[in-house]
Coordinates of C-alpha atoms in Angstrom, one line a residue:
M1 CA 5.5 -31.3 68.9
A2 CA 6.1 -35.1 68.7
T3 CA 9.4 -36.4 67.3
S4 CA 7.7 -38.1 64.4
S5 CA 6.1 -34.8 63.3
T6 CA 9.3 -32.9 63.7
N7 CA 11.1 -35.5 61.6
S8 CA 8.5 -35.1 58.8
V9 CA 9.2 -31.3 59.0
A10 CA 12.9 -32.0 58.9
N11 CA 12.6 -34.4 55.9
R12 CA 10.9 -31.6 54.0
H13 CA 13.4 -29.1 55.0
E14 CA 15.9 -28.2 52.3
I15 CA 19.6 -28.1 53.1
P16 CA 20.4 -24.4 53.3
Q17 CA 22.9 -22.8 50.9
I18 CA 25.6 -21.1 53.0
L19 CA 27.3 -18.5 50.8
N20 CA 29.5 -17.0 53.5
P21 CA 30.5 -19.9 55.8
R22 CA 31.8 -19.1 59.3
T23 CA 35.2 -20.3 60.3
I24 CA 37.0 -20.8 63.6
V25 CA 38.7 -17.6 64.7
K26 CA 39.6 -18.8 68.3
K27 CA 39.7 -22.1 70.1
V28 CA 39.5 -22.1 73.9
S29 CA 40.1 -25.2 76.0
A30 CA 37.7 -25.5 79.0
K31 CA 40.1 -26.3 81.8
P32 CA 38.8 -27.7 85.1
Q33 CA 38.5 -25.4 88.1
Q34 CA 36.6 -25.5 91.4
E35 CA 33.4 -23.4 92.0
G36 CA 30.6 -23.5 94.5
V37 CA 31.1 -26.2 97.1
G38 CA 33.2 -29.0 95.7
V39 CA 32.1 -28.5 92.1
I40 CA 34.5 -29.1 89.3
V41 CA 33.6 -27.0 86.3
R42 CA 35.2 -26.6 82.9
R43 CA 34.8 -22.9 82.2
S44 CA 35.4 -21.6 78.7
I45 CA 33.6 -18.3 78.4
G46 CA 34.3 -16.1 81.4
T47 CA 38.0 -16.8 81.6
P48 CA 41.1 -14.6 80.9
E49 CA 41.3 -16.3 77.5
L50 CA 37.6 -15.4 76.6
K51 CA 36.2 -12.9 79.1
N52 CA 32.9 -12.8 77.3
L53 CA 31.3 -13.1 73.9
D54 CA 28.5 -10.6 73.8
P55 CA 25.8 -11.3 74.8
F56 CA 27.3 -14.4 76.5
L57 CA 29.0 -13.9 79.9
M58 CA 29.9 -17.4 81.0
L59 CA 29.7 -21.1 80.0
D60 CA 30.4 -23.9 82.5
Y61 CA 30.4 -27.7 82.0
A62 CA 29.9 -28.9 85.6
T63 CA 30.3 -32.3 87.2
F64 CA 29.3 -32.8 90.8
S65 CA 27.6 -35.2 93.3
P66 CA 25.9 -34.7 96.7
P67 CA 26.7 -33.1 99.1
N68 CA 28.5 -30.7 96.8
G69 CA 26.8 -28.1 94.7
F70 CA 25.8 -24.4 94.6
P71 CA 24.1 -23.5 97.9
D72 CA 22.1 -20.2 98.4
H73 CA 23.4 -17.5 96.1
P74 CA 22.0 -14.4 94.4
H75 CA 21.8 -13.1 90.8
R76 CA 20.8 -9.9 89.1
G77 CA 20.9 -8.5 85.6
F78 CA 21.1 -11.5 83.3
E79 CA 19.7 -15.0 82.5
T80 CA 21.0 -18.5 83.4
V81 CA 20.3 -21.4 81.1
T82 CA 20.8 -24.8 82.8
Y83 CA 20.8 -27.9 80.6
V84 CA 21.3 -31.2 82.5
L85 CA 23.0 -33.9 80.5
E86 CA 23.2 -36.6 83.2
G87 CA 21.8 -37.0 86.7
A88 CA 19.4 -34.6 88.3
L89 CA 19.6 -31.1 89.9
K90 CA 17.4 -29.8 92.7
H91 CA 16.5 -26.1 92.3
E92 CA 14.8 -23.8 94.8
D93 CA 14.5 -20.0 95.1
F94 CA 13.3 -17.4 97.6
A95 CA 10.0 -16.9 95.8
G96 CA 8.8 -20.5 96.4
H97 CA 9.8 -21.9 93.0
R98 CA 11.3 -25.3 93.3
G99 CA 11.7 -28.5 91.4
I100 CA 14.1 -31.1 89.9
I101 CA 15.8 -30.7 86.6
R102 CA 16.5 -34.2 85.2
A103 CA 18.7 -35.4 82.4
G104 CA 17.7 -33.7 79.1
D105 CA 15.6 -31.1 80.9
L106 CA 16.1 -27.3 80.5
Q107 CA 15.6 -24.4 82.8
W108 CA 15.8 -20.9 81.3
M109 CA 15.9 -18.5 84.3
T110 CA 15.6 -14.7 84.0
A111 CA 17.1 -13.3 87.1
G112 CA 16.1 -9.8 86.3
K113 CA 16.1 -7.5 89.3
G114 CA 16.9 -10.3 91.7
I115 CA 16.9 -14.0 92.5
L116 CA 18.3 -15.9 95.5
H117 CA 18.4 -19.6 94.8
S118 CA 20.2 -22.9 95.3
E119 CA 21.3 -25.6 92.8
L120 CA 22.1 -29.0 94.4
P121 CA 22.5 -32.5 92.8
T122 CA 20.1 -35.1 93.9
G123 CA 20.1 -38.9 93.5
D124 CA 23.0 -41.4 93.2
I125 CA 24.2 -40.5 89.7
P126 CA 26.8 -37.7 89.4
N127 CA 25.3 -34.5 87.8
K128 CA 26.7 -33.3 84.6
G129 CA 25.4 -30.3 82.7
L130 CA 26.0 -27.0 81.1
Q131 CA 25.1 -23.6 82.4
L132 CA 25.2 -20.6 80.1
W133 CA 24.9 -17.0 81.3
I134 CA 23.2 -14.6 78.9
N135 CA 23.4 -10.8 79.4
L136 CA 20.2 -8.7 79.5
S137 CA 19.9 -5.3 77.9
S138 CA 19.8 -2.3 80.2
K139 CA 16.1 -2.0 79.7
D140 CA 15.6 -5.6 80.9
K141 CA 18.0 -5.8 83.8
M142 CA 15.4 -4.8 86.4
I143 CA 12.4 -6.8 85.1
E144 CA 10.6 -9.3 87.4
P145 CA 12.3 -12.7 87.6
N146 CA 10.9 -15.4 85.3
Y147 CA 11.3 -19.1 84.5
Q148 CA 10.8 -21.1 81.3
E149 CA 11.2 -24.8 81.8
L150 CA 11.0 -27.8 79.4
Q151 CA 11.2 -31.4 80.3
S152 CA 13.3 -33.6 78.0
K153 CA 10.2 -35.0 76.3
D154 CA 9.0 -31.5 75.5
I155 CA 12.1 -30.3 73.7
N156 CA 11.5 -30.3 70.0
R157 CA 13.8 -32.7 68.2
A158 CA 14.5 -33.8 64.7
Q159 CA 16.7 -36.3 62.8
K160 CA 18.0 -36.0 59.2
D161 CA 20.9 -37.5 57.3
G162 CA 22.6 -39.0 60.3
I163 CA 22.1 -35.9 62.5
D164 CA 20.0 -35.6 65.6
V165 CA 19.2 -32.1 66.9
R166 CA 17.5 -30.9 70.1
V167 CA 16.2 -27.4 69.6
I168 CA 16.7 -25.6 72.9
A169 CA 16.2 -22.1 71.4
G170 CA 15.9 -20.9 67.8
E171 CA 15.4 -23.1 64.8
A172 CA 17.0 -26.1 63.0
F173 CA 15.8 -28.3 60.2
G174 CA 12.6 -26.2 60.1
V175 CA 11.8 -27.1 63.7
R176 CA 11.5 -24.2 66.3
S177 CA 11.7 -24.0 70.1
P178 CA 8.9 -22.5 72.1
I179 CA 11.4 -20.7 74.4
Y180 CA 11.2 -16.9 74.3
T181 CA 14.6 -15.3 74.3
R182 CA 14.6 -11.8 75.6
T183 CA 18.1 -11.4 74.2
P184 CA 17.7 -13.1 70.8
T185 CA 19.5 -16.5 71.1
M186 CA 20.0 -19.8 69.2
Y187 CA 20.9 -22.9 71.2
L188 CA 21.1 -26.2 69.4
D189 CA 22.2 -29.6 70.7
F190 CA 23.6 -31.6 67.8
T191 CA 24.7 -35.3 67.6
M192 CA 26.3 -36.3 64.3
N193 CA 26.9 -39.9 63.3
P194 CA 30.2 -40.8 61.6
G195 CA 30.2 -39.5 58.0
A196 CA 27.5 -36.9 58.6
E197 CA 27.8 -33.4 57.3
L198 CA 25.9 -30.4 58.7
Q199 CA 25.0 -27.0 57.2
Q200 CA 23.3 -24.7 59.7
L201 CA 22.2 -21.1 59.2
I202 CA 23.1 -18.5 61.8
P203 CA 21.8 -15.0 61.7
R204 CA 24.4 -12.7 60.2
G205 CA 25.9 -10.3 62.8
W206 CA 25.3 -12.7 65.7
N207 CA 28.2 -13.9 67.8
A208 CA 28.4 -17.7 67.6
F209 CA 30.4 -20.6 69.0
A210 CA 30.4 -24.4 69.3
Y211 CA 31.1 -26.3 72.5
I212 CA 32.1 -29.9 71.9
V213 CA 30.7 -32.3 74.5
E214 CA 31.8 -35.6 73.0
G215 CA 33.9 -36.9 70.1
E216 CA 35.7 -34.8 67.5
G217 CA 34.7 -32.9 64.5
V218 CA 35.7 -30.6 61.7
F219 CA 34.2 -27.1 61.7
G220 CA 34.2 -24.2 59.2
E221 CA 36.4 -25.6 56.5
E222 CA 36.5 -29.2 55.5
G223 CA 40.3 -29.3 55.4
S224 CA 40.8 -27.9 58.8
S225 CA 42.1 -29.9 61.8
P226 CA 39.5 -31.7 63.9
S227 CA 38.5 -30.2 67.3
T228 CA 37.9 -32.4 70.4
A229 CA 35.8 -32.4 73.5
H230 CA 35.7 -29.5 75.9
N231 CA 36.8 -26.9 73.5
V232 CA 34.9 -23.8 72.6
L233 CA 35.2 -22.8 68.9
V234 CA 34.5 -19.1 68.4
L235 CA 33.2 -18.6 64.9
S236 CA 33.7 -15.7 62.5
N237 CA 30.8 -13.7 61.1
G238 CA 28.8 -15.2 58.2
D239 CA 25.5 -16.7 57.3
G240 CA 26.0 -20.2 58.7
V241 CA 28.4 -22.9 59.7
R242 CA 29.4 -26.3 58.2
A243 CA 30.6 -29.3 60.3
W244 CA 31.7 -32.8 59.5
N245 CA 32.1 -35.9 61.6
K246 CA 35.0 -37.7 60.0
S247 CA 35.7 -39.8 63.1
G248 CA 34.6 -43.4 63.9
G249 CA 32.3 -42.3 66.8
P250 CA 29.5 -39.9 67.5
L251 CA 30.1 -36.2 67.7
R252 CA 28.0 -34.1 70.1
F253 CA 28.2 -30.4 70.4
M254 CA 26.2 -27.3 71.3
L255 CA 25.9 -24.6 68.7
I256 CA 25.0 -21.3 70.4
A257 CA 24.6 -17.8 68.9
G258 CA 23.2 -14.5 70.1
Q259 CA 22.6 -11.0 69.0
P260 CA 25.2 -8.7 70.6
L261 CA 23.9 -6.0 72.9
N262 CA 26.8 -3.7 72.4
E263 CA 26.4 -2.3 75.9
P264 CA 29.0 -1.8 78.7
V265 CA 29.4 -4.8 81.0
V266 CA 30.3 -4.3 84.6
Q267 CA 30.3 -7.6 86.6
Y268 CA 30.8 -8.3 90.2
G269 CA 30.5 -12.0 90.7
P270 CA 26.8 -12.9 90.3
F271 CA 25.7 -9.4 89.5
V272 CA 25.9 -8.0 86.0
M273 CA 25.0 -4.3 85.3
N274 CA 26.1 -1.5 83.0
T275 CA 27.9 0.8 85.4
R276 CA 29.9 0.7 88.7
E277 CA 27.2 2.8 90.3
E278 CA 24.6 0.2 89.4
I279 CA 26.8 -2.5 90.9
Q280 CA 27.2 -0.5 94.1
Q281 CA 23.4 -0.1 94.3
T282 CA 22.9 -3.8 93.7
L283 CA 25.3 -4.7 96.6
E284 CA 23.3 -2.3 98.8
D285 CA 20.0 -3.8 97.7
Y286 CA 21.2 -7.3 98.4
Q287 CA 22.7 -6.5 101.8
L288 CA 19.6 -4.5 102.9
C289 CA 17.1 -6.9 101.3
K290 CA 15.3 -4.3 99.1
N291 CA 14.5 -3.5 95.4
G292 CA 14.0 -7.1 94.4
F293 CA 15.7 -8.9 97.3
E294 CA 13.0 -8.4 100.0
K295 CA 12.4 -12.1 100.3
A296 CA 16.0 -12.8 100.9
K297 CA 15.8 -11.6 104.5
H298 CA 14.2 -14.7 106.0
W299 CA 14.8 -17.3 103.4
K300 CA 17.1 -20.4 103.4
S301 CA 16.8 -23.3 101.0
R302 CA 15.7 -26.8 102.1
R303 CA 18.9 -28.9 102.0

């Protein structure tokens, strides 16, 4: 859908009436730590302060340049959502899927019963991006791996009243994303000009948070203190959220929400299952290259 047509939809879209606004119930600072090979990440979800937020398992804001990155490593039982903000990321897996995720591009990877892949920066510009881990329900953990990928130009986008939104998943301003979310998820990339005010519906009962990428903003209640970059704001239940940019510069944040699975979570590094027995089986499958990891036996990525 072209930007001009999405803007016409947005202009006709009525501002929703939020009767039970969500407020901030927890603020978590994403502190730098090292992961992979020489990669500095700001992790917020997946830390002692916020172990998970059902169905979300982890959120990293990563900054890295060649030759650092994430060389060959496995996954099972969940999805990874990689959204590149700057630079470019080279991806390759043991099934022959490879490509480059550039600035503004999205990769929604369903690991399912097993993926072995690498994620390495390419080019001269440092790579900056977000990676979100979304849990899969027990019935979906052993499905075949799958990819949904969108180039930046194909991500539906709309502008209204000083607000620009890129609709990664879900809906905003009457504009929808084509991404299918096995675990129902909303993922919106908002940029608000100074003085702009946002009202965005969020399905009641879904867990939701905002991650501030740039600037500062007021969320939940107009009189509350502003929140700054690299903070996760966990929101209470309700039918939507309100946000204000009262600063002199742009405010960019991701608004993410998902339907809770309400299932046990047993995680061992890159493997996420429901029971310890399933984790033990996963370790055996990976070590013996079976039950989804058959192609791992003779595969190495091209560096």
